[in-house]
Short mmCIF file of C-alpha atoms in Angstrom, two decimals:
data_model
loop_
_atom_site.label_atom_id
_atom_site.label_comp_id
_atom_site.label_asym_id
_atom_site.label_seq_id
_atom_site.Cartn_x
_atom_site.Cartn_y
_atom_site.Cartn_z
CA UNK A 1 -38.45 -85.84 -107.79
CA UNK A 2 -38.33 -82.91 -110.60
CA UNK A 3 -35.14 -81.57 -112.41
CA UNK A 4 -35.72 -78.19 -110.39
CA UNK A 5 -35.56 -79.94 -107.01
CA UNK A 6 -32.66 -82.17 -107.85
CA UNK A 7 -30.62 -79.17 -109.32
CA UNK A 8 -31.16 -77.69 -105.64
CA UNK A 9 -29.89 -80.90 -104.12
CA UNK A 10 -26.90 -81.59 -106.47
CA UNK A 11 -24.24 -79.74 -104.27
CA UNK A 12 -25.69 -81.15 -101.19
CA UNK A 13 -25.00 -84.30 -102.63
CA UNK A 14 -21.85 -83.71 -103.61
CA UNK A 15 -20.62 -82.74 -100.49
CA UNK A 16 -22.50 -85.70 -98.60
CA UNK A 17 -25.02 -83.56 -96.89
CA UNK A 18 -28.09 -85.37 -97.97
CA UNK A 19 -30.13 -88.16 -95.93
CA UNK A 20 -29.62 -91.51 -97.30
CA UNK A 21 -33.40 -91.80 -98.54
CA UNK A 22 -32.76 -88.31 -100.18
CA UNK A 23 -29.52 -89.79 -101.89
CA UNK A 24 -31.43 -92.87 -102.97
CA UNK A 25 -34.15 -90.62 -104.67
CA UNK A 26 -31.47 -88.24 -106.67
CA UNK A 27 -29.50 -91.10 -107.52
CA UNK A 28 -32.60 -92.83 -109.23
CA UNK A 29 -33.34 -89.53 -111.00
CA UNK A 30 -29.84 -88.96 -112.19
CA UNK A 31 -29.95 -92.75 -113.70
CA UNK A 32 -32.66 -91.33 -116.01
CA UNK A 33 -32.03 -87.91 -116.54
CA UNK A 34 -29.21 -87.10 -118.89
CA UNK A 35 -29.72 -83.09 -118.40
CA UNK A 36 -29.19 -83.62 -114.45
CA UNK A 37 -26.47 -85.98 -114.88
CA UNK A 38 -24.55 -82.96 -116.86
CA UNK A 39 -25.26 -80.96 -114.02
CA UNK A 40 -23.94 -83.34 -111.66
CA UNK A 41 -20.78 -83.72 -113.78
CA UNK A 42 -20.49 -79.56 -113.86
CA UNK A 43 -20.52 -79.92 -109.97
CA UNK A 44 -17.70 -82.42 -109.90
CA UNK A 45 -15.55 -80.31 -112.37
CA UNK A 46 -15.94 -77.08 -110.38
CA UNK A 47 -15.15 -78.66 -107.10
CA UNK A 48 -12.19 -80.21 -109.08
CA UNK A 49 -10.98 -77.02 -110.21
CA UNK A 50 -11.42 -75.44 -106.63
CA UNK A 51 -9.66 -78.18 -105.34
CA UNK A 52 -6.41 -77.23 -107.13
CA UNK A 53 -6.54 -73.63 -105.89
CA UNK A 54 -5.14 -73.35 -102.24
CA UNK A 55 -3.58 -70.27 -100.52
CA UNK A 56 -0.03 -70.82 -99.29
CA UNK A 57 0.67 -69.82 -95.77
CA UNK A 58 4.17 -68.00 -95.89
CA UNK A 59 6.88 -70.10 -94.23
CA UNK A 60 7.76 -68.75 -90.66
CA UNK A 61 4.26 -67.05 -90.48
CA UNK A 62 3.23 -69.34 -87.84
CA UNK A 63 6.43 -68.88 -85.69
CA UNK A 64 5.72 -64.97 -86.07
CA UNK A 65 2.27 -65.45 -84.73
CA UNK A 66 3.27 -67.72 -81.65
CA UNK A 67 6.00 -64.93 -81.21
CA UNK A 68 3.21 -61.98 -81.39
CA UNK A 69 0.68 -64.07 -79.08
CA UNK A 70 3.56 -64.59 -76.46
CA UNK A 71 4.46 -60.74 -76.55
CA UNK A 72 0.88 -60.04 -75.83
CA UNK A 73 0.36 -62.22 -73.21
CA UNK A 74 3.77 -61.89 -71.53
CA UNK A 75 3.38 -58.16 -71.79
CA UNK A 76 0.21 -58.28 -69.71
CA UNK A 77 -2.77 -59.49 -71.55
CA UNK A 78 -5.24 -59.46 -68.84
CA UNK A 79 -6.06 -62.97 -67.44
CA UNK A 80 -6.81 -64.20 -64.03
CA UNK A 81 -3.85 -66.43 -63.47
CA UNK A 82 -0.24 -65.38 -63.27
CA UNK A 83 1.56 -66.84 -66.13
CA UNK A 84 4.48 -69.06 -65.74
CA UNK A 85 7.31 -69.74 -68.33
CA UNK A 86 6.98 -73.20 -69.88
CA UNK A 87 9.57 -74.82 -72.27
CA UNK A 88 7.34 -73.73 -75.20
CA UNK A 89 7.18 -70.25 -73.85
CA UNK A 90 11.02 -70.39 -73.62
CA UNK A 91 11.09 -71.47 -77.29
CA UNK A 92 8.81 -68.76 -78.40
CA UNK A 93 10.86 -66.20 -76.77
CA UNK A 94 13.98 -67.46 -78.92
CA UNK A 95 11.86 -67.30 -81.77
CA UNK A 96 10.89 -63.82 -80.99
CA UNK A 97 14.38 -62.99 -80.87
CA UNK A 98 15.10 -64.57 -84.31
CA UNK A 99 12.07 -62.58 -85.94
CA UNK A 100 13.52 -59.21 -84.67
CA UNK A 101 11.46 -56.37 -86.11
CA UNK A 102 8.68 -58.35 -87.55
CA UNK A 103 5.83 -56.67 -85.68
CA UNK A 104 6.52 -53.48 -87.69
CA UNK A 105 7.80 -54.57 -90.86
CA UNK A 106 5.04 -57.12 -91.90
CA UNK A 107 4.93 -56.97 -95.58
CA UNK A 108 6.05 -59.24 -96.99
CA UNK A 109 6.24 -61.40 -93.94
CA UNK A 110 7.64 -64.57 -95.27
CA UNK A 111 10.73 -62.30 -96.92
CA UNK A 112 11.22 -60.30 -94.12
CA UNK A 113 11.52 -63.48 -91.79
CA UNK A 114 13.67 -65.22 -94.09
CA UNK A 115 15.96 -62.16 -93.92
CA UNK A 116 15.80 -61.94 -90.46
CA UNK A 117 16.80 -65.59 -90.04
CA UNK A 118 19.58 -65.08 -92.63
CA UNK A 119 20.95 -62.23 -90.50
CA UNK A 120 20.97 -64.19 -87.51
CA UNK A 121 22.22 -67.40 -89.00
CA UNK A 122 25.34 -65.33 -90.19
CA UNK A 123 26.19 -64.70 -86.75
CA UNK A 124 28.62 -67.38 -85.29
CA UNK A 125 31.02 -67.84 -82.12
CA UNK A 126 34.68 -67.80 -82.73
CA UNK A 127 34.38 -71.38 -82.27
CA UNK A 128 34.31 -72.07 -85.89
CA UNK A 129 36.99 -69.59 -86.79
CA UNK A 130 40.81 -70.28 -87.83
CA UNK A 131 42.74 -70.29 -84.68
CA UNK A 132 44.95 -67.31 -85.64
CA UNK A 133 42.18 -64.98 -85.63
CA UNK A 134 40.63 -65.70 -82.17
CA UNK A 135 41.73 -64.02 -79.03
CA UNK A 136 42.68 -66.41 -76.24
CA UNK A 137 40.93 -64.19 -73.80
CA UNK A 138 37.44 -65.02 -74.53
CA UNK A 139 34.55 -65.29 -76.92
CA UNK A 140 34.61 -63.37 -80.05
CA UNK A 141 31.35 -62.94 -82.10
CA UNK A 142 31.31 -62.28 -85.61
CA UNK A 143 28.99 -60.85 -88.00
CA UNK A 144 29.22 -61.53 -91.80
CA UNK A 145 29.05 -58.10 -93.80
CA UNK A 146 30.09 -59.72 -97.20
CA UNK A 147 31.14 -62.66 -99.14
CA UNK A 148 32.92 -62.28 -102.44
CA UNK A 149 34.42 -65.20 -104.28
CA UNK A 150 36.83 -64.87 -106.91
CA UNK A 151 37.77 -66.42 -110.00
CA UNK A 152 40.59 -68.52 -108.65
CA UNK A 153 38.23 -70.22 -106.45
CA UNK A 154 39.20 -68.42 -103.04
CA UNK A 155 36.76 -66.45 -101.03
CA UNK A 156 36.99 -63.17 -99.30
CA UNK A 157 34.85 -62.46 -96.23
CA UNK A 158 34.42 -59.21 -94.60
CA UNK A 159 33.35 -59.50 -90.97
CA UNK A 160 33.07 -57.40 -87.70
CA UNK A 161 34.17 -58.90 -84.40
CA UNK A 162 32.52 -58.12 -81.14
CA UNK A 163 34.35 -59.37 -77.96
CA UNK A 164 32.10 -60.35 -75.17
CA UNK A 165 32.70 -58.62 -71.42
CA UNK A 166 30.21 -59.55 -68.41
CA UNK A 167 29.69 -57.33 -65.54
CA UNK A 168 27.43 -57.69 -62.72
CA UNK A 169 25.81 -55.47 -60.23
CA UNK A 170 22.63 -54.10 -58.67
CA UNK A 171 19.96 -53.08 -61.07
CA UNK A 172 19.93 -49.76 -59.24
CA UNK A 173 23.56 -49.31 -59.70
CA UNK A 174 24.51 -46.08 -62.00
CA UNK A 175 26.89 -48.24 -64.32
CA UNK A 176 24.41 -50.99 -64.80
CA UNK A 177 21.39 -48.62 -65.28
CA UNK A 178 23.59 -46.79 -68.00
CA UNK A 179 24.11 -50.57 -69.56
CA UNK A 180 20.33 -51.19 -69.28
CA UNK A 181 19.64 -47.98 -71.17
CA UNK A 182 21.96 -48.95 -73.89
CA UNK A 183 20.44 -52.28 -73.73
CA UNK A 184 17.08 -51.10 -74.52
CA UNK A 185 18.05 -49.82 -77.76
CA UNK A 186 19.56 -53.15 -79.05
CA UNK A 187 18.46 -54.92 -81.95
CA UNK A 188 17.58 -58.05 -80.01
CA UNK A 189 13.98 -58.00 -78.72
CA UNK A 190 14.76 -60.44 -75.83
CA UNK A 191 17.52 -57.89 -74.41
CA UNK A 192 15.23 -55.03 -74.98
CA UNK A 193 12.38 -56.84 -73.01
CA UNK A 194 14.48 -58.01 -70.19
CA UNK A 195 16.34 -54.32 -70.06
CA UNK A 196 12.92 -52.58 -70.18
CA UNK A 197 11.60 -55.00 -67.30
CA UNK A 198 14.66 -53.96 -64.85
CA UNK A 199 14.13 -50.30 -65.83
CA UNK A 200 10.29 -49.80 -65.46
CA UNK A 201 10.61 -49.88 -61.69
CA UNK A 202 12.83 -46.74 -61.86
CA UNK A 203 10.79 -44.54 -64.03
CA UNK A 204 11.10 -41.56 -61.36
CA UNK A 205 14.50 -40.97 -63.07
CA UNK A 206 14.34 -38.76 -65.79
CA UNK A 207 16.59 -40.87 -68.26
CA UNK A 208 14.71 -43.92 -67.59
CA UNK A 209 11.14 -42.32 -68.05
CA UNK A 210 12.56 -41.02 -71.51
CA UNK A 211 13.76 -44.42 -72.33
CA UNK A 212 10.41 -46.03 -71.59
CA UNK A 213 8.61 -43.22 -73.32
CA UNK A 214 11.01 -44.03 -76.53
CA UNK A 215 10.25 -47.54 -76.14
CA UNK A 216 6.46 -47.17 -76.03
CA UNK A 217 6.58 -44.72 -79.11
CA UNK A 218 8.94 -46.58 -81.31
CA UNK A 219 9.95 -50.04 -80.22
CA UNK A 220 9.11 -52.47 -82.90
CA UNK A 221 8.43 -55.23 -80.48
CA UNK A 222 5.15 -55.23 -78.99
CA UNK A 223 6.23 -57.20 -75.64
CA UNK A 224 8.70 -54.28 -75.17
CA UNK A 225 6.12 -51.80 -75.48
CA UNK A 226 3.83 -53.36 -72.98
CA UNK A 227 6.61 -53.72 -70.42
CA UNK A 228 7.39 -49.97 -71.03
CA UNK A 229 3.87 -49.03 -70.58
CA UNK A 230 3.94 -50.89 -67.22
CA UNK A 231 6.41 -48.81 -66.00
CA UNK A 232 4.76 -45.75 -67.10
CA UNK A 233 1.93 -46.57 -64.59
CA UNK A 234 2.96 -44.32 -61.89
CA UNK A 235 3.37 -41.44 -64.36
CA UNK A 236 0.05 -41.63 -66.00
CA UNK A 237 -1.02 -38.54 -64.48
CA UNK A 238 2.10 -36.67 -66.31
CA UNK A 239 1.02 -34.55 -69.06
CA UNK A 240 3.84 -35.16 -70.97
CA UNK A 241 3.55 -38.87 -70.90
CA UNK A 242 -0.24 -38.56 -71.41
CA UNK A 243 0.45 -36.59 -74.80
CA UNK A 244 2.57 -39.56 -76.08
CA UNK A 245 0.21 -42.32 -74.68
CA UNK A 246 -2.59 -40.36 -76.75
CA UNK A 247 -0.45 -40.59 -79.80
CA UNK A 248 0.61 -44.37 -79.39
CA UNK A 249 -3.01 -45.07 -78.78
CA UNK A 250 -4.10 -43.81 -82.21
CA UNK A 251 -0.98 -45.40 -83.87
CA UNK A 252 0.01 -48.59 -82.54
CA UNK A 253 -0.92 -51.50 -84.70
CA UNK A 254 -1.20 -54.04 -81.46
CA UNK A 255 -4.65 -54.53 -79.82
CA UNK A 256 -3.04 -55.44 -76.47
CA UNK A 257 -0.90 -52.49 -76.37
CA UNK A 258 -3.87 -50.00 -77.25
CA UNK A 259 -5.90 -51.94 -74.56
CA UNK A 260 -3.10 -50.93 -71.98
CA UNK A 261 -2.63 -47.46 -73.11
CA UNK A 262 -6.71 -47.05 -72.62
CA UNK A 263 -6.15 -48.39 -69.21
CA UNK A 264 -3.57 -45.98 -68.34
CA UNK A 265 -5.38 -43.01 -69.82
CA UNK A 266 -8.48 -43.45 -68.28
CA UNK A 267 -6.83 -44.00 -64.87
CA UNK A 268 -6.38 -40.15 -64.58
CA UNK A 269 -9.19 -38.50 -66.16
CA UNK A 270 -8.87 -35.29 -68.07
CA UNK A 271 -11.00 -33.84 -70.81
CA UNK A 272 -8.56 -34.52 -73.66
CA UNK A 273 -8.95 -38.23 -72.99
CA UNK A 274 -12.59 -38.03 -74.04
CA UNK A 275 -11.74 -36.65 -77.47
CA UNK A 276 -8.95 -39.25 -77.84
CA UNK A 277 -11.22 -42.17 -76.93
CA UNK A 278 -14.07 -41.00 -79.41
CA UNK A 279 -11.56 -40.58 -82.23
CA UNK A 280 -10.31 -44.01 -81.54
CA UNK A 281 -13.84 -45.53 -81.25
CA UNK A 282 -14.46 -44.14 -84.82
CA UNK A 283 -11.34 -46.06 -86.54
CA UNK A 284 -10.79 -48.54 -84.21
CA UNK A 285 -11.06 -52.16 -85.91
CA UNK A 286 -10.69 -54.55 -82.76
CA UNK A 287 -13.99 -55.27 -81.23
CA UNK A 288 -12.11 -55.54 -77.74
CA UNK A 289 -10.28 -52.37 -78.01
CA UNK A 290 -13.40 -50.49 -79.40
CA UNK A 291 -15.77 -52.09 -76.28
CA UNK A 292 -13.18 -50.93 -73.82
CA UNK A 293 -13.14 -47.21 -75.25
CA UNK A 294 -16.84 -47.35 -75.29
CA UNK A 295 -16.97 -48.64 -71.69
CA UNK A 296 -14.60 -45.90 -70.57
CA UNK A 297 -16.54 -43.17 -72.31
CA UNK A 298 -19.69 -44.47 -70.58
CA UNK A 299 -17.88 -44.38 -67.44
CA UNK A 300 -16.89 -40.84 -67.95
CA UNK A 301 -20.39 -40.04 -69.02
CA UNK A 302 -19.23 -38.95 -72.16
CA UNK A 303 -21.00 -39.76 -75.75
CA UNK A 304 -19.49 -42.56 -77.81
CA UNK A 305 -19.58 -40.56 -81.01
CA UNK A 306 -18.03 -37.16 -82.00
CA UNK A 307 -20.52 -34.68 -83.22
CA UNK B 1 -8.15 -82.47 -74.67
CA UNK B 2 -10.92 -81.79 -72.02
CA UNK B 3 -8.28 -82.31 -69.24
CA UNK B 4 -5.87 -79.66 -71.08
CA UNK B 5 -8.77 -77.09 -71.31
CA UNK B 6 -9.23 -77.62 -67.52
CA UNK B 7 -5.74 -77.11 -66.66
CA UNK B 8 -5.63 -73.96 -68.85
CA UNK B 9 -8.57 -72.66 -67.15
CA UNK B 10 -6.94 -73.22 -63.90
CA UNK B 11 -4.15 -71.24 -65.09
CA UNK B 12 -1.74 -73.52 -66.36
CA UNK B 13 0.43 -71.64 -68.99
CA UNK B 14 1.73 -74.79 -70.67
CA UNK B 15 -1.42 -76.12 -70.94
CA UNK B 16 -2.92 -73.03 -72.62
CA UNK B 17 0.01 -73.04 -74.79
CA UNK B 18 -0.35 -76.94 -75.80
CA UNK B 19 -3.96 -75.85 -76.65
CA UNK B 20 -2.85 -73.23 -78.87
CA UNK B 21 -0.64 -75.26 -80.77
CA UNK B 22 -3.01 -77.96 -81.11
CA UNK B 23 -5.09 -75.50 -83.04
CA UNK B 24 -3.20 -72.67 -84.53
CA UNK B 25 -2.19 -74.15 -87.84
CA UNK B 26 -5.77 -74.76 -88.91
CA UNK B 27 -6.80 -71.16 -87.73
CA UNK B 28 -3.89 -69.51 -89.41
CA UNK B 29 -4.65 -71.88 -92.64
CA UNK B 30 -8.59 -70.87 -92.48
CA UNK B 31 -7.53 -66.80 -92.28
CA UNK B 32 -5.23 -67.05 -94.94
CA UNK B 33 -7.53 -68.99 -97.19
CA UNK B 34 -10.26 -66.29 -96.20
CA UNK B 35 -8.14 -63.36 -96.41
CA UNK B 36 -5.38 -64.15 -98.48
CA UNK B 37 -3.16 -61.85 -96.82
CA UNK B 38 -0.35 -62.55 -94.26
CA UNK B 39 -0.85 -59.59 -92.37
CA UNK B 40 -4.52 -59.96 -91.93
CA UNK B 41 -4.25 -63.74 -91.00
CA UNK B 42 -1.41 -62.50 -88.32
CA UNK B 43 -3.90 -60.24 -86.81
CA UNK B 44 -6.76 -62.58 -86.99
CA UNK B 45 -4.53 -65.34 -85.16
CA UNK B 46 -3.35 -62.78 -82.51
CA UNK B 47 -6.86 -61.60 -81.68
CA UNK B 48 -8.45 -64.88 -81.82
CA UNK B 49 -6.25 -66.36 -79.13
CA UNK B 50 -6.09 -63.39 -77.16
CA UNK B 51 -9.93 -63.58 -76.93
CA UNK B 52 -9.71 -67.36 -76.26
CA UNK B 53 -7.16 -66.66 -73.58
CA UNK B 54 -9.16 -63.84 -71.75
CA UNK B 55 -12.56 -66.16 -71.97
CA UNK B 56 -11.47 -69.48 -71.48
CA UNK B 57 -12.98 -69.42 -68.13
CA UNK B 58 -16.35 -68.95 -70.04
CA UNK B 59 -16.19 -72.12 -71.72
CA UNK B 60 -18.35 -74.60 -70.44
CA UNK B 61 -18.00 -77.49 -72.28
CA UNK B 62 -21.34 -77.23 -73.85
CA UNK B 63 -19.86 -77.74 -77.66
CA UNK B 64 -16.60 -78.83 -78.64
CA UNK B 65 -13.46 -76.39 -78.16
CA UNK B 66 -13.13 -76.46 -81.46
CA UNK B 67 -16.41 -75.10 -82.45
CA UNK B 68 -15.99 -72.46 -79.43
CA UNK B 69 -12.61 -71.72 -81.32
CA UNK B 70 -13.90 -71.58 -84.61
CA UNK B 71 -16.88 -69.43 -83.36
CA UNK B 72 -14.28 -66.98 -82.45
CA UNK B 73 -12.17 -67.27 -85.28
CA UNK B 74 -14.97 -67.03 -87.72
CA UNK B 75 -16.72 -64.06 -86.30
CA UNK B 76 -13.31 -61.91 -86.71
CA UNK B 77 -12.91 -63.23 -90.12
CA UNK B 78 -16.55 -62.19 -90.98
CA UNK B 79 -15.91 -58.98 -89.47
CA UNK B 80 -12.81 -58.59 -91.62
CA UNK B 81 -14.50 -59.76 -95.05
CA UNK B 82 -17.47 -57.27 -94.43
CA UNK B 83 -15.42 -54.29 -93.90
CA UNK B 84 -13.14 -55.52 -97.09
CA UNK B 85 -16.60 -55.31 -98.96
CA UNK B 86 -17.15 -51.89 -97.83
CA UNK B 87 -13.88 -50.68 -98.64
CA UNK B 88 -13.28 -52.84 -102.00
CA UNK B 89 -9.72 -53.11 -100.86
CA UNK B 90 -6.75 -55.48 -100.33
CA UNK B 91 -6.51 -57.49 -103.32
CA UNK B 92 -3.65 -59.89 -103.52
CA UNK B 93 -3.52 -59.65 -107.16
CA UNK B 94 -0.69 -57.83 -108.48
CA UNK B 95 -0.14 -56.82 -112.35
CA UNK B 96 2.92 -58.20 -114.04
CA UNK B 97 4.34 -58.26 -117.54
CA UNK B 98 2.70 -61.92 -117.90
CA UNK B 99 -0.85 -60.26 -116.54
CA UNK B 100 -2.39 -60.08 -113.36
CA UNK B 101 -0.98 -62.73 -110.88
CA UNK B 102 -2.30 -63.75 -107.41
CA UNK B 103 0.82 -63.18 -104.97
CA UNK B 104 -0.84 -65.45 -102.55
CA UNK B 105 -2.26 -67.99 -104.72
CA UNK B 106 -0.42 -71.44 -105.45
CA UNK B 107 -2.44 -73.08 -108.27
CA UNK B 108 -1.21 -76.41 -109.43
CA UNK B 109 -0.55 -76.23 -112.99
CA UNK B 110 1.67 -77.98 -115.76
CA UNK B 111 4.66 -76.04 -116.24
CA UNK B 112 4.17 -72.94 -118.62
CA UNK B 113 7.34 -74.28 -120.61
CA UNK B 114 5.87 -77.62 -121.19
CA UNK B 115 2.38 -76.58 -121.98
CA UNK B 116 1.70 -72.80 -122.46
CA UNK B 117 -1.46 -73.02 -123.91
CA UNK B 118 -2.82 -75.35 -120.82
CA UNK B 119 -0.92 -72.50 -118.55
CA UNK B 120 -2.97 -69.54 -119.93
CA UNK B 121 -6.21 -71.63 -119.76
CA UNK B 122 -5.13 -72.26 -115.90
CA UNK B 123 -4.49 -68.65 -115.48
CA UNK B 124 -8.04 -67.62 -116.98
CA UNK B 125 -9.39 -70.50 -114.66
CA UNK B 126 -7.89 -68.91 -111.90
CA UNK B 127 -9.05 -65.46 -112.36
CA UNK B 128 -12.47 -66.41 -112.57
CA UNK B 129 -12.39 -68.73 -109.35
CA UNK B 130 -11.11 -65.59 -107.66
CA UNK B 131 -13.93 -63.48 -109.19
CA UNK B 132 -16.55 -66.02 -108.28
CA UNK B 133 -15.10 -65.95 -104.66
CA UNK B 134 -15.20 -62.32 -104.42
CA UNK B 135 -18.77 -62.43 -105.74
CA UNK B 136 -20.04 -64.31 -102.53
CA UNK B 137 -21.29 -62.39 -99.80
CA UNK B 138 -18.93 -62.97 -96.46
CA UNK B 139 -21.01 -65.54 -94.89
CA UNK B 140 -21.58 -67.50 -98.07
CA UNK B 141 -17.82 -67.24 -98.66
CA UNK B 142 -17.61 -68.49 -95.03
CA UNK B 143 -19.98 -71.51 -95.35
CA UNK B 144 -18.21 -72.58 -98.57
CA UNK B 145 -14.84 -72.19 -97.25
CA UNK B 146 -15.20 -74.20 -94.18
CA UNK B 147 -17.25 -76.94 -96.28
CA UNK B 148 -15.13 -77.11 -99.42
CA UNK B 149 -11.78 -76.37 -97.97
CA UNK B 150 -11.88 -77.18 -94.27
CA UNK B 151 -14.14 -80.33 -94.89
CA UNK B 152 -16.40 -79.41 -92.02
CA UNK B 153 -20.35 -80.70 -91.67
CA UNK B 154 -22.83 -78.14 -92.21
CA UNK B 155 -24.44 -79.01 -89.09
CA UNK B 156 -21.14 -78.06 -87.28
CA UNK B 157 -20.66 -75.11 -89.67
CA UNK B 158 -24.28 -73.67 -88.68
CA UNK B 159 -23.45 -74.15 -84.97
CA UNK B 160 -20.16 -72.21 -85.66
CA UNK B 161 -21.95 -69.22 -87.10
CA UNK B 162 -24.84 -69.33 -84.88
CA UNK B 163 -27.54 -70.26 -87.36
CA UNK B 164 -29.23 -73.64 -88.38
CA UNK B 165 -28.08 -76.32 -90.60
CA UNK B 166 -30.67 -75.46 -92.90
CA UNK B 167 -29.54 -71.72 -93.05
CA UNK B 168 -26.00 -73.41 -93.85
CA UNK B 169 -27.34 -75.67 -96.66
CA UNK B 170 -29.38 -72.46 -98.26
CA UNK B 171 -25.68 -70.52 -97.96
CA UNK B 172 -23.92 -73.28 -99.72
CA UNK B 173 -26.54 -73.74 -102.18
CA UNK B 174 -26.46 -69.90 -103.21
CA UNK B 175 -22.48 -69.97 -103.34
CA UNK B 176 -22.17 -72.79 -105.74
CA UNK B 177 -24.93 -71.23 -107.87
CA UNK B 178 -23.17 -68.19 -107.77
CA UNK B 179 -19.72 -69.57 -108.68
CA UNK B 180 -21.02 -71.84 -111.37
CA UNK B 181 -22.71 -68.70 -113.07
CA UNK B 182 -19.36 -66.99 -112.97
CA UNK B 183 -17.19 -69.89 -113.90
CA UNK B 184 -19.67 -70.84 -116.67
CA UNK B 185 -18.19 -72.75 -119.51
CA UNK B 186 -14.50 -72.99 -117.92
CA UNK B 187 -15.83 -75.85 -115.90
#
């Protein structure tokens, strides 16, 4: 074994990737060769230095990723089976609610997540409040706005109180619909998902249609956007809807949303779709979306590139 | 694990979720280590598991599920590394009054107060390591990451990357040579 051939085998020896007989021959050589032994030491030193470097996964990133995935799957990622909600799903839904708004405000994820958790942690039911501040009539929810300790050791806390009322009625009822439209703009994404889901079958009403368009274009939660897109299916031929969908397609950061928008746009062919899809193909990072666009363009006998 | 996969293939949502949970931490760690950006790691996670969700039916048990999943993840990461090479962008290093600091990196070092000289040396070593890793081709970076940090065997890595064990060996050799050249007398 020459020093040159040993140099080539040192990294593999270090990582335990040599055959036993190769290892024996290399060890024999190292025993008798000081320069190669030094090379081996350098390999070990480099690996030790690299071992001390590791990239930290921000706290709560895993939870945010799971919530994203859930939103995409629940919102209609195509699959052969119909998803049924399991315990993990319910857990993720709760998590998605906690991580409100993370989808759009991604940097820095850890910090935003902590702020979100801090915000929700600041909400508490009246059960923990002094009895004097509670209404006997029902639950009172409080959001702490400021906490100011003073020099005497006392603390001044400012909080907003909200009283809960419960109403019930048919989803088509005018008052219920008005509440659902308001709920579609609530902070809590779980509330928005549920409201938009109930509204989506009523897109024939102008107000609901506008709410769905607003959700598709502006909601920070991909699950809500996907539900709203579902509701816009019957209106996929409407020119104003198509105009907004084309804008969403080029701006939305979620591949599942872009996939669904492509489906909606190509379900009613018009010439402007071709240009939009050609545009997207040029800038699309996601292979799935790009392939979908390319297939749609081929189906429409349009060229994939712009000239 | 096989029964879980078969259940997920039959449409059992809970089984799919368990499958995700069994693998998603290592997927996220791999993406973070390679891309060093929580935003990118999050995108990789989403894209990878959506692909798994959509294509699980095509998994035929001719390799382990882990290998199949990593084939998907490494493809997505390689795409991103290649684009990044072209754009020369997205460094996690930020300039501070104490010099450049990698916002994603945790480097085990002695307290700067306890041993300031050691801290400076560590920082220099850290910068050299980053520079060395960035000098690798996306494929070399991937093989090195999977072997050194994820502890996978080269045969398995070759299988994931659609190449031979021999090609993975060559890649690892080139990667270590390049890094040793950049790290020079630091190690």
